[in-house]
CSV table of N, CA and C in Angstrom, one decimal:
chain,number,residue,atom,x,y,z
A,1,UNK,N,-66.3,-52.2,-87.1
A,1,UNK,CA,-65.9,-50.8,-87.0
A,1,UNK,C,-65.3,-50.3,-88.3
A,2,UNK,N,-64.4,-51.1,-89.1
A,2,UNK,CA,-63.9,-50.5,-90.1
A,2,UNK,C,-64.6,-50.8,-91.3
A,3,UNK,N,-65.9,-51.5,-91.5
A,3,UNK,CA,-66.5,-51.0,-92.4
A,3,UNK,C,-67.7,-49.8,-92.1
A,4,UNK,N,-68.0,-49.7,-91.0
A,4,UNK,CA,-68.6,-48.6,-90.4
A,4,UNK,C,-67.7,-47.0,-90.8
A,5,UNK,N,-66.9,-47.6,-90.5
A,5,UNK,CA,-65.9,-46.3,-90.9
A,5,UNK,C,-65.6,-46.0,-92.6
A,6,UNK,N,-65.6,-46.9,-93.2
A,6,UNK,CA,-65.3,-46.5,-94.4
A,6,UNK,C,-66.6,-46.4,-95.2
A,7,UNK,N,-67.7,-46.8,-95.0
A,7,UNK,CA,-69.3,-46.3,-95.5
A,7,UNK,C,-69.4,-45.0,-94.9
A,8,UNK,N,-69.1,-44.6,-93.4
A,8,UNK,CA,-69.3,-42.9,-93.2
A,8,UNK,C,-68.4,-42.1,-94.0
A,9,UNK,N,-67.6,-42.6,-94.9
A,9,UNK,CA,-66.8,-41.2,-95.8
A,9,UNK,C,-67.9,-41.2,-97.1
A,10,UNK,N,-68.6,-41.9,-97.2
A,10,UNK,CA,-69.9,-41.4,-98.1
A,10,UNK,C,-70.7,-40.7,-97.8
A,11,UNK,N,-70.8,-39.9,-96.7
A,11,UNK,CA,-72.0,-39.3,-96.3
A,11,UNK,C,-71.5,-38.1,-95.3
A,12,UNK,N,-72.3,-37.1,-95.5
A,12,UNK,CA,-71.4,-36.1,-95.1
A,12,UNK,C,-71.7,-36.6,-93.7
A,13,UNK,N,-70.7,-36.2,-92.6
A,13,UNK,CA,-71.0,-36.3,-90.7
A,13,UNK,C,-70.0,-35.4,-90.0
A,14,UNK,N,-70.2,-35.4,-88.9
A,14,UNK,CA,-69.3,-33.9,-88.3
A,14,UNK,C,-68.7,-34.6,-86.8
A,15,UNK,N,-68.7,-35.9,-87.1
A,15,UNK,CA,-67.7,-37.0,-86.4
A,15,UNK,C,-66.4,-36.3,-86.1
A,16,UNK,N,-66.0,-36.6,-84.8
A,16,UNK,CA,-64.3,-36.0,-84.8
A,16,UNK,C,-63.6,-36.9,-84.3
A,17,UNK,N,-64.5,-37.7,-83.8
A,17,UNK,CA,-62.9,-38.8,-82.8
A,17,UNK,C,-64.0,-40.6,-83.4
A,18,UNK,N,-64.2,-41.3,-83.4
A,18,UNK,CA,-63.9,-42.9,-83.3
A,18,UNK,C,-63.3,-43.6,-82.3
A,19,UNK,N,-64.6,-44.0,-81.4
A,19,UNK,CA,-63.7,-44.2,-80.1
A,19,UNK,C,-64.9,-45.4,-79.5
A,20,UNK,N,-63.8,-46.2,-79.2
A,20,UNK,CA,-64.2,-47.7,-79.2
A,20,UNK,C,-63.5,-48.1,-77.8
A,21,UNK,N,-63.9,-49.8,-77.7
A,21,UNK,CA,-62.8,-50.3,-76.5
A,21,UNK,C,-62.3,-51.6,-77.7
A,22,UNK,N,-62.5,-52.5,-77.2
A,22,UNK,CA,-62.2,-54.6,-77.8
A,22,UNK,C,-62.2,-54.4,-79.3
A,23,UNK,N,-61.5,-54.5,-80.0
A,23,UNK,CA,-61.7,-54.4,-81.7
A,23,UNK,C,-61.0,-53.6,-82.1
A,24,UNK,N,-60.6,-52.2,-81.7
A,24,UNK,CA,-60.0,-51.0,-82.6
A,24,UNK,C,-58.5,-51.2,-82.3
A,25,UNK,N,-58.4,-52.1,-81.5
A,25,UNK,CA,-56.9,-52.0,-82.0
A,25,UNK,C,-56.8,-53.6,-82.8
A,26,UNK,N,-55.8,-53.3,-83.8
A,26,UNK,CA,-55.6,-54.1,-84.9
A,26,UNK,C,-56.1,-54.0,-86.2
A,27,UNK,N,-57.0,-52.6,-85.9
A,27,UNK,CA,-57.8,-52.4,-87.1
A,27,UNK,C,-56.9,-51.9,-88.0
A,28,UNK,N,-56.2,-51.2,-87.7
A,28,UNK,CA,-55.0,-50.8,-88.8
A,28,UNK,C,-54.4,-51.9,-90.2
A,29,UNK,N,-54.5,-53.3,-89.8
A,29,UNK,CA,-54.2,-54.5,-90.5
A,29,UNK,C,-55.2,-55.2,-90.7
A,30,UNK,N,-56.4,-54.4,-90.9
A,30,UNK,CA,-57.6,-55.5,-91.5
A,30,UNK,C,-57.3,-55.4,-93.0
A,31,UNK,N,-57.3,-56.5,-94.0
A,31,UNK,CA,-57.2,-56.4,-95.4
A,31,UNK,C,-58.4,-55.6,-95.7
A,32,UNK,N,-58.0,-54.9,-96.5
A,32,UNK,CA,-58.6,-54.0,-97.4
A,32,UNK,C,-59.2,-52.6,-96.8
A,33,UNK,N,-58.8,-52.4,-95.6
A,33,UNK,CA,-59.0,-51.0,-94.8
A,33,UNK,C,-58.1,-50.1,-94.8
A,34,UNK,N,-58.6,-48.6,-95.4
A,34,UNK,CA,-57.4,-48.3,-94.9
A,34,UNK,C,-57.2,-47.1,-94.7
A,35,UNK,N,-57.0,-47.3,-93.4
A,35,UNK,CA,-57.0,-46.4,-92.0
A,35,UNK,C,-56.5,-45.3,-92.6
A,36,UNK,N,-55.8,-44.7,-93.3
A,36,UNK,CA,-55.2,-43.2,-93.7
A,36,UNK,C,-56.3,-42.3,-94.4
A,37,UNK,N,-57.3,-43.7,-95.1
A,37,UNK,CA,-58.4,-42.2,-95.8
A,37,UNK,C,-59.5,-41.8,-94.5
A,38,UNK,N,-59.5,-42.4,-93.6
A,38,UNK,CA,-60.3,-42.1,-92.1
A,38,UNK,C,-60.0,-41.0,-92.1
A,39,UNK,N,-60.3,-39.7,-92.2
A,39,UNK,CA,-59.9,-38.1,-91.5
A,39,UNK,C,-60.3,-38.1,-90.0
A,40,UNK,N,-61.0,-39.0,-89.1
A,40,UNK,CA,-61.0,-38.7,-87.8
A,40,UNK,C,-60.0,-39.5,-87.0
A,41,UNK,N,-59.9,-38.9,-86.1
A,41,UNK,CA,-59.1,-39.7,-85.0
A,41,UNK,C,-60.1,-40.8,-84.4
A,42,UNK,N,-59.2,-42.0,-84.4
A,42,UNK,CA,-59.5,-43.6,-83.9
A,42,UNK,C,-58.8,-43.7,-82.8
A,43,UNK,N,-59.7,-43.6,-81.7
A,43,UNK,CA,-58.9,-43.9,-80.0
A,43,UNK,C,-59.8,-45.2,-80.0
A,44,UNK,N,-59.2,-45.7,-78.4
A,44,UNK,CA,-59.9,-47.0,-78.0
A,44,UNK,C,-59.9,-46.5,-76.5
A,45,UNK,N,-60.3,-47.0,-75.9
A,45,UNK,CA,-60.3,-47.3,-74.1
A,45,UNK,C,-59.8,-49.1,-74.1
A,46,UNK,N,-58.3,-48.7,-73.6
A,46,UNK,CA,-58.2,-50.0,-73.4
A,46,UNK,C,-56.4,-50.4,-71.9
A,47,UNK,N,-56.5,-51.6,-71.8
A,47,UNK,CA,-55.1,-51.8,-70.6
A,47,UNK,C,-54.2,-52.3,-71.3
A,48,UNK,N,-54.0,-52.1,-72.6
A,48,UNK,CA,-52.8,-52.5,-73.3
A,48,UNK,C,-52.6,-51.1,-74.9
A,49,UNK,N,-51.8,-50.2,-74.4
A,49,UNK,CA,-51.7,-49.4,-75.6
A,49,UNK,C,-50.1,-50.2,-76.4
A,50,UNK,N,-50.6,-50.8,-78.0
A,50,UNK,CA,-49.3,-51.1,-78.5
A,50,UNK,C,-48.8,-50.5,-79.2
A,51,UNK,N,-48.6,-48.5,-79.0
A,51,UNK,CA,-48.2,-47.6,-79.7
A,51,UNK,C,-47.2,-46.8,-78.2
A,52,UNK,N,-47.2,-47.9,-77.0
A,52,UNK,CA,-45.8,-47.5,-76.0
A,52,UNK,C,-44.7,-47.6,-76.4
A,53,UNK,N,-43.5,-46.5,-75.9
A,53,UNK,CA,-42.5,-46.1,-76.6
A,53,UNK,C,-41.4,-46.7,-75.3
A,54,UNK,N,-42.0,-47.5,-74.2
A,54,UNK,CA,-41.3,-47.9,-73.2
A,54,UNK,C,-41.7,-48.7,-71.8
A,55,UNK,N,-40.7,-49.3,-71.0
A,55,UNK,CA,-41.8,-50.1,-70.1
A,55,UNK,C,-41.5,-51.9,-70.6
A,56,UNK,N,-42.4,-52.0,-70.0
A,56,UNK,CA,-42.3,-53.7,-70.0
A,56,UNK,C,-43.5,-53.9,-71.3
A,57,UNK,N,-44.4,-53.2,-71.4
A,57,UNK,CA,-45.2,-53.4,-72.4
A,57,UNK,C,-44.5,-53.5,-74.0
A,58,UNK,N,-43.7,-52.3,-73.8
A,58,UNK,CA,-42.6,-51.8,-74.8
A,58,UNK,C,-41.7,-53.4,-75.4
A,59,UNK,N,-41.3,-53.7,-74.3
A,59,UNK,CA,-40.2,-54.6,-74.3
A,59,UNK,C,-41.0,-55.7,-74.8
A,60,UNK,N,-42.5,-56.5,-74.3
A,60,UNK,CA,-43.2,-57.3,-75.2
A,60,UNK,C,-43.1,-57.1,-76.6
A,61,UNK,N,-43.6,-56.3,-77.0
A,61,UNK,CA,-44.2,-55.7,-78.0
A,61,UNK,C,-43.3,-55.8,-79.1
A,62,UNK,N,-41.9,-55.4,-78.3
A,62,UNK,CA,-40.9,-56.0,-79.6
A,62,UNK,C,-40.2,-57.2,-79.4
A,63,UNK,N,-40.3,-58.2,-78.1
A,63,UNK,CA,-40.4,-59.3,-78.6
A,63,UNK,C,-41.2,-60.3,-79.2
A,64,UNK,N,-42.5,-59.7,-79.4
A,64,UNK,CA,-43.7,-60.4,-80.0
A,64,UNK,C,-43.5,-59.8,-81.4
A,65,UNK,N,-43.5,-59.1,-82.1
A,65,UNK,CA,-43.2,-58.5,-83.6
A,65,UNK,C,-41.8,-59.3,-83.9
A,66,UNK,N,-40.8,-60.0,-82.8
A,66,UNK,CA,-39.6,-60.3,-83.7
A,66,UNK,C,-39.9,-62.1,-84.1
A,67,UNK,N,-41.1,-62.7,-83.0
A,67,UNK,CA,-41.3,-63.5,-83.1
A,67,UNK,C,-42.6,-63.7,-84.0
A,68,UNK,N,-43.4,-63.1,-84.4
A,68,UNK,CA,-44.7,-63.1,-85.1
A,68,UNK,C,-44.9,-62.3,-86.2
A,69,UNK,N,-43.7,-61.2,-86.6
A,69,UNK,CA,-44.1,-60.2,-87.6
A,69,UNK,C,-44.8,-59.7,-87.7
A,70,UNK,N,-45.8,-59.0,-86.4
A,70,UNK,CA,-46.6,-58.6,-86.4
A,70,UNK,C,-46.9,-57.8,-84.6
A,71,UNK,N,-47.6,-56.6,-84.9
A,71,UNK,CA,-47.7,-56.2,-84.1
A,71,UNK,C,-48.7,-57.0,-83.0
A,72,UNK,N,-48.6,-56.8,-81.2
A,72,UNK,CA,-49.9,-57.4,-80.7
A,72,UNK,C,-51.0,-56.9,-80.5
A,73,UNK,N,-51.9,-57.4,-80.0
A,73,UNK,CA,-53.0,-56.5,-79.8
A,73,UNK,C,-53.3,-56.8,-78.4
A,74,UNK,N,-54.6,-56.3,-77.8
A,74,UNK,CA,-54.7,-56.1,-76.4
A,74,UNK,C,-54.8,-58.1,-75.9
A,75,UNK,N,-55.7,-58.6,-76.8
A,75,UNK,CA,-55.5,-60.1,-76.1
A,75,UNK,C,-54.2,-60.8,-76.1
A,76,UNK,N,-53.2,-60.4,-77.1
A,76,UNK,CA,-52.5,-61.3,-76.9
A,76,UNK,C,-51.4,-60.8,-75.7
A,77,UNK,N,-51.7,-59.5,-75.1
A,77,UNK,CA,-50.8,-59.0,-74.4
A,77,UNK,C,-51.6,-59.8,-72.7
A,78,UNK,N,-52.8,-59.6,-72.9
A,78,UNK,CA,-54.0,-60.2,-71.6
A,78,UNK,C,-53.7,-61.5,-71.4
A,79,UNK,N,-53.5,-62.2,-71.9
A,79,UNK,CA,-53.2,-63.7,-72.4
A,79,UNK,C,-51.7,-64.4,-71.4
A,80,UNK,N,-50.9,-63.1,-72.3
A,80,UNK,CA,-49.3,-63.0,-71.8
A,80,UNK,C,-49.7,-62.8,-70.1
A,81,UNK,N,-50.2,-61.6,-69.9
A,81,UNK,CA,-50.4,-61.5,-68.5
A,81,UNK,C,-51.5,-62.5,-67.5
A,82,UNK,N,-52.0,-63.1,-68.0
A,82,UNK,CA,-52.9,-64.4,-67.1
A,82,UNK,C,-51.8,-65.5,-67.1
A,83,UNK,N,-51.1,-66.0,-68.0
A,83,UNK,CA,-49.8,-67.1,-67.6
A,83,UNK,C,-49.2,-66.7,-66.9
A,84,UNK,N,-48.7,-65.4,-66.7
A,84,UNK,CA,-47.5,-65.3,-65.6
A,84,UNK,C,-48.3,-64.6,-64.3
A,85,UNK,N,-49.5,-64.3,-64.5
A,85,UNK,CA,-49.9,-64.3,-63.3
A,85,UNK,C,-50.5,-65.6,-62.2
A,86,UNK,N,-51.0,-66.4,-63.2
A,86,UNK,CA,-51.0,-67.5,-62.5
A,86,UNK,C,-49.8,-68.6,-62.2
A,87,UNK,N,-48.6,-68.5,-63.3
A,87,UNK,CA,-47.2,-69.0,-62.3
A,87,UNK,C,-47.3,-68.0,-61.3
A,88,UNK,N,-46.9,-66.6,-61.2
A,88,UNK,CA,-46.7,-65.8,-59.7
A,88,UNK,C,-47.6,-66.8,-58.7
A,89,UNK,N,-49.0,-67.2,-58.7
A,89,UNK,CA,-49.8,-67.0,-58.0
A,89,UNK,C,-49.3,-68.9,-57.2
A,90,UNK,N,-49.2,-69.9,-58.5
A,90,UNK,CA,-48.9,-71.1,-57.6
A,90,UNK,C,-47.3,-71.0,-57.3
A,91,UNK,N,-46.6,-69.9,-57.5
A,91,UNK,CA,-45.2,-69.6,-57.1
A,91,UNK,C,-45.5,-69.5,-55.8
A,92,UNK,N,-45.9,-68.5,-55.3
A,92,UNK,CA,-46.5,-68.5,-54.0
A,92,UNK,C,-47.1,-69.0,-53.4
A,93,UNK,N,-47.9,-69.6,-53.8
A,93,UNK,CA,-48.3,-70.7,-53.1
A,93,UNK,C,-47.2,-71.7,-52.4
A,94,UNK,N,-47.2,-72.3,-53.6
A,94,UNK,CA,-45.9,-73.3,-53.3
A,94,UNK,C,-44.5,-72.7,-52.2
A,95,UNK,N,-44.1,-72.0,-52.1
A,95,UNK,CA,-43.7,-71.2,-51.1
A,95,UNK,C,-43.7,-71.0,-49.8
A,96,UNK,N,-45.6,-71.0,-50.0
A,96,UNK,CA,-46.0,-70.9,-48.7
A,96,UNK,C,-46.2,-72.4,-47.8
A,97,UNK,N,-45.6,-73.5,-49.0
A,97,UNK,CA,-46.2,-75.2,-48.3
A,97,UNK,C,-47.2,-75.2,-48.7
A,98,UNK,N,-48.2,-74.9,-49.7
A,98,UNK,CA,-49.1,-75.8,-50.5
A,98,UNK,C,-48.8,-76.4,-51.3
A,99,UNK,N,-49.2,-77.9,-51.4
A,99,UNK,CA,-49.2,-78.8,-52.3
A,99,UNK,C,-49.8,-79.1,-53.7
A,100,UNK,N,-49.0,-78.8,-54.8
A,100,UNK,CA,-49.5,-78.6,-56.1
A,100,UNK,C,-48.9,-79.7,-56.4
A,101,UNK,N,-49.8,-80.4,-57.3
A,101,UNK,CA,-49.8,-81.5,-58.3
A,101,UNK,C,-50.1,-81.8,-59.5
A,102,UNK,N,-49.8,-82.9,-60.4
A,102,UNK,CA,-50.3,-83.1,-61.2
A,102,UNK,C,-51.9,-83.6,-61.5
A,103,UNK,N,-51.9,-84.3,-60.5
A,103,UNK,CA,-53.2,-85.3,-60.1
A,103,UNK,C,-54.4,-84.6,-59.2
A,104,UNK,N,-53.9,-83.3,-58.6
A,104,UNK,CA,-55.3,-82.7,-58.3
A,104,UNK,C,-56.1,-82.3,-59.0
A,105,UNK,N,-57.8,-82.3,-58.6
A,105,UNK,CA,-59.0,-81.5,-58.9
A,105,UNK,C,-58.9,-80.4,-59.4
A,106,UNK,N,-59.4,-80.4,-60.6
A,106,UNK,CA,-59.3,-79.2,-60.9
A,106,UNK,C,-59.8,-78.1,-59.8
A,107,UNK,N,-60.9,-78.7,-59.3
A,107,UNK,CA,-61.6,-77.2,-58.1
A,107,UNK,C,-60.6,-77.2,-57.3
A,108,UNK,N,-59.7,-78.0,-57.0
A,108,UNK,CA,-58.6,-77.9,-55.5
A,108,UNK,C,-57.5,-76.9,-56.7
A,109,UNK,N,-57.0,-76.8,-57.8
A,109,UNK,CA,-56.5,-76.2,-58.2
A,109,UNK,C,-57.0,-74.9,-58.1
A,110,UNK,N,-57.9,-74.2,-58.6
A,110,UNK,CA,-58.9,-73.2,-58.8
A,110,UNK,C,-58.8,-72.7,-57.4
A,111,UNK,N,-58.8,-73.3,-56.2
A,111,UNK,CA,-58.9,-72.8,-54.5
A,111,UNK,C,-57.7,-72.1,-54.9
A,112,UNK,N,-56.5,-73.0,-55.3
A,112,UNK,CA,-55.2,-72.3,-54.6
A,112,UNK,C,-55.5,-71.2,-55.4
A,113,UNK,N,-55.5,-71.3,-56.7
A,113,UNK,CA,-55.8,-69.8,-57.6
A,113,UNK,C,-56.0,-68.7,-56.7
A,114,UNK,N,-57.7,-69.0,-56.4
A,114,UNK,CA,-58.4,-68.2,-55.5
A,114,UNK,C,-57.9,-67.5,-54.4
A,115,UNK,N,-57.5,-68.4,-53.9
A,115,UNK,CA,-56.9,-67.6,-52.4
A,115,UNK,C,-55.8,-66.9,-52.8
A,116,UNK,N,-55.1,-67.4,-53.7
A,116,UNK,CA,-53.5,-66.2,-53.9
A,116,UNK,C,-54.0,-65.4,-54.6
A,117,UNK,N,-55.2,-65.0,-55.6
A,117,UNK,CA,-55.2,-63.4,-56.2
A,117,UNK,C,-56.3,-63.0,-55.0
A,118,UNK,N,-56.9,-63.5,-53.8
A,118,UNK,CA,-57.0,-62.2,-52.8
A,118,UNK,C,-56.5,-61.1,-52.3
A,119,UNK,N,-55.0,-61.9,-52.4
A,119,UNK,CA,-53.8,-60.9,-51.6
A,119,UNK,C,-53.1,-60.1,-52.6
A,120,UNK,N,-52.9,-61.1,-53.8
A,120,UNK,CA,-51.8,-60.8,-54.9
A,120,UNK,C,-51.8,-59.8,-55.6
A,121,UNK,N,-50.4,-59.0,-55.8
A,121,UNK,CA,-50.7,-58.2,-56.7
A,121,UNK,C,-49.2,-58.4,-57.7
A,122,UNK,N,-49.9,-57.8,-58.9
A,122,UNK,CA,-48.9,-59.0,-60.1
A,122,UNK,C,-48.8,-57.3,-61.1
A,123,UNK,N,-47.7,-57.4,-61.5
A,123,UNK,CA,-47.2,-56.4,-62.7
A,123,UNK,C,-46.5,-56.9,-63.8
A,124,UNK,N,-47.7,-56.9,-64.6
A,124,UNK,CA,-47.4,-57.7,-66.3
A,124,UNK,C,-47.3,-56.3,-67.1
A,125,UNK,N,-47.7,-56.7,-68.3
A,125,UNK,CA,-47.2,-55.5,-69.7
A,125,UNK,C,-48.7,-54.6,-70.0
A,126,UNK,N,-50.2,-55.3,-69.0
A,126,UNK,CA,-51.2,-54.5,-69.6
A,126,UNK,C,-51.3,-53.3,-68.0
A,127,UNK,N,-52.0,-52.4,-68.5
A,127,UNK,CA,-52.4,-51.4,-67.5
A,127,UNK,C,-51.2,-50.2,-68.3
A,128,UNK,N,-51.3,-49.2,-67.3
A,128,UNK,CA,-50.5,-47.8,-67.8
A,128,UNK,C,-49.5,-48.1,-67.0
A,129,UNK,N,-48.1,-47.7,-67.7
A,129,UNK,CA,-46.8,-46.8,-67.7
A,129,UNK,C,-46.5,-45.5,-67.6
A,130,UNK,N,-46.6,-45.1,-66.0
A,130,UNK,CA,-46.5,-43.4,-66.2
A,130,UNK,C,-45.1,-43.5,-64.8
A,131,UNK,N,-44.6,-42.5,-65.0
A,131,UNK,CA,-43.8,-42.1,-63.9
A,131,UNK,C,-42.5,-43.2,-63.7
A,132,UNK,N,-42.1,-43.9,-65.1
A,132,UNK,CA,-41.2,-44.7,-65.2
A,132,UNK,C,-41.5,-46.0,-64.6
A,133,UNK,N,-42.7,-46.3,-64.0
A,133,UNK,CA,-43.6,-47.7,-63.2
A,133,UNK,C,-44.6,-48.3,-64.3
A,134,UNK,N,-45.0,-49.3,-63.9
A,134,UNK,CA,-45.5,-50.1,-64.9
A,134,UNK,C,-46.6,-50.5,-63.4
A,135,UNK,N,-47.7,-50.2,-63.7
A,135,UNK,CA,-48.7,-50.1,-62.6
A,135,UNK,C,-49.2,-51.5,-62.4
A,136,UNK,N,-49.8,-51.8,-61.3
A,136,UNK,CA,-50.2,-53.0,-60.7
A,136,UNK,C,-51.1,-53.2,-60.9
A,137,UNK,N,-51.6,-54.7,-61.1
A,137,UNK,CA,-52.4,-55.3,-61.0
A,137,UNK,C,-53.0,-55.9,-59.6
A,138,UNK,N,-54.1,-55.8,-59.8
A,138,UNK,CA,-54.9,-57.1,-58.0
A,138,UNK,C,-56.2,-57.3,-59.1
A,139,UNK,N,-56.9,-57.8,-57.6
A,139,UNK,CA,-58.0,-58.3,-57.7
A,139,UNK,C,-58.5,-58.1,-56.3
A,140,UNK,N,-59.9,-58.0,-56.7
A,140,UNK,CA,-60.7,-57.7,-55.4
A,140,UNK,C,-61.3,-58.7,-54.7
A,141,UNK,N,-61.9,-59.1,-53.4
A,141,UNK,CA,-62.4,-60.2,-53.0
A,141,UNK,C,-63.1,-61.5,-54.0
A,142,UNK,N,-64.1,-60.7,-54.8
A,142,UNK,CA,-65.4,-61.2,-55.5
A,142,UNK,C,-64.4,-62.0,-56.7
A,143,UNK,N,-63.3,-62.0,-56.7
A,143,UNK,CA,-61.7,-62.4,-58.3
A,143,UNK,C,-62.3,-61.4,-59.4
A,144,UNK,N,-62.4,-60.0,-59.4
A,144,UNK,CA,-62.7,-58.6,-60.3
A,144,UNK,C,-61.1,-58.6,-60.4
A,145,UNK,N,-60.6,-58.1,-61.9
A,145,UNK,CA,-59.0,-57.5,-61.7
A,145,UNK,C,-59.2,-56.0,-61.5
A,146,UNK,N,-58.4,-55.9,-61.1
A,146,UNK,CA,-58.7,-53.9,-60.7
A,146,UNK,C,-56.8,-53.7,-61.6
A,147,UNK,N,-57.1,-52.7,-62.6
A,147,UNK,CA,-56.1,-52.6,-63.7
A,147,UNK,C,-56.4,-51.2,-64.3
A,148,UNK,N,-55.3,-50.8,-64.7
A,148,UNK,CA,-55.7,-49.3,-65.5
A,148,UNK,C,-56.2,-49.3,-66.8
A,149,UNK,N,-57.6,-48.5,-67.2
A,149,UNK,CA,-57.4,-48.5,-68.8
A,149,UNK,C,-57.4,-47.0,-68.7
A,150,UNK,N,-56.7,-47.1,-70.1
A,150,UNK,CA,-56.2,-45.9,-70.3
A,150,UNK,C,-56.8,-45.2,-72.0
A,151,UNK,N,-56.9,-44.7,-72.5
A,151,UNK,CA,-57.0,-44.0,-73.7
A,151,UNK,C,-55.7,-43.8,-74.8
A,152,UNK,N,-55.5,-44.9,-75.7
A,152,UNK,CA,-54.6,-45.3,-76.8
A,152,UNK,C,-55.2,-44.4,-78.2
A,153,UNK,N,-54.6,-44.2,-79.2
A,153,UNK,CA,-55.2,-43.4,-79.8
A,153,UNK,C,-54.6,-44.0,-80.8
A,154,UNK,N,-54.6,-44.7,-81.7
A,154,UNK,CA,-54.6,-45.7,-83.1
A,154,UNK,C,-54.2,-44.9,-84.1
A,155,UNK,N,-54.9,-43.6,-84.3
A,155,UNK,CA,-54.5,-43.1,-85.5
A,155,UNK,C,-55.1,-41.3,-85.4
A,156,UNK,N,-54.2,-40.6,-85.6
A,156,UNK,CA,-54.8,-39.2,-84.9
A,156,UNK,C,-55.5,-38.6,-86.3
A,157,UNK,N,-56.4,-37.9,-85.8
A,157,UNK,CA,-57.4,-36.9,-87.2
A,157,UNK,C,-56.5,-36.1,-88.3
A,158,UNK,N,-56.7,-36.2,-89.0
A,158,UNK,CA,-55.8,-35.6,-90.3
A,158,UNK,C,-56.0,-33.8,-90.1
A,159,UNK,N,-55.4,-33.3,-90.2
A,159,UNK,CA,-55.6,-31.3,-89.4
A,159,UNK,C,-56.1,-30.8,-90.6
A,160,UNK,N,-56.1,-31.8,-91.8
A,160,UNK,CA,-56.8,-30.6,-93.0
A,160,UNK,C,-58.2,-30.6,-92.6
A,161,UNK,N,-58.9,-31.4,-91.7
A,161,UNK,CA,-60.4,-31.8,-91.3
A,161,UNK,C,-60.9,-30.7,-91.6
């Protein structure tokens, strides 16, 4: 995307937005790009905006920059949310008298998985923050996550356009 972007400033186009999902965020820190001679606005469609001002996403966001010097991007925030969704999930389990071990099958692991995101519903740092909530996560019978994406906007169009 961002050599796509920097070859269209050779040619005249009547482009107004750049709008992607997996890839445009982080594009800001690709060596040698650079995102300020872009005159259009760069959005993404995605469940982790790392330009939140608040929220639990917020709160990652600056503990991952104080430990990595660097901003996250959507996987490392997806990543963050699959570990603590699957602790929640053998939390409950285990709660409910299932026995988890070191020495089980992996498929006998994968069951318990299974059966707890039928029911489960889990609130990590990806999906949208509106109304002071930090929205839920599930999953649907088939293990689909059902999650909000939302429209993040990376870098807005320069007004002299």
């Amino acid at each position: 995307a961002s050599l796509f972007m920097t070859q269209a400033l050779n040619v005249e186009n009547n482009i107004k937005i750049y709008y992607g999902c997996d890839g445009l965020d982080g594009i800001d820190s690709i060596d040698g790009f650079d995102i300020a001679a872009i005159p259009q606005e760069i959005s993404m469609l995605t469940h982790f905006n790392s330009g939140v001002t608040e929220g639990p996403a917020y709160e990652f966001i600056q503990r991952y920059k104080a430990r990595y010097n660097e901003t996250p991007i959507q996987f490392a925030a997806s990543a963050y949310d699959c570990v603590y969704a699957i602790f929640q999930a053998l939390k409950t389990a285990k709660a409910a008298g299932t026995e988890i071990t070191t020495t089980m099958s992996p498929s006998d692991f994968c069951k318990i998985l299974q059966d707890q995101f039928k029911t489960m519903v889990f609130t990590g740092v990806t999906g949208e923050y509106k109304n002071g909530q930090q929205t839920t996560i599930s999953w649907d019978a088939n293990g689909f996550v059902n999650k909000t994406a939302t429209k993040a906007v990376v870098k807005e169009a320069d007004t002299a356009q």
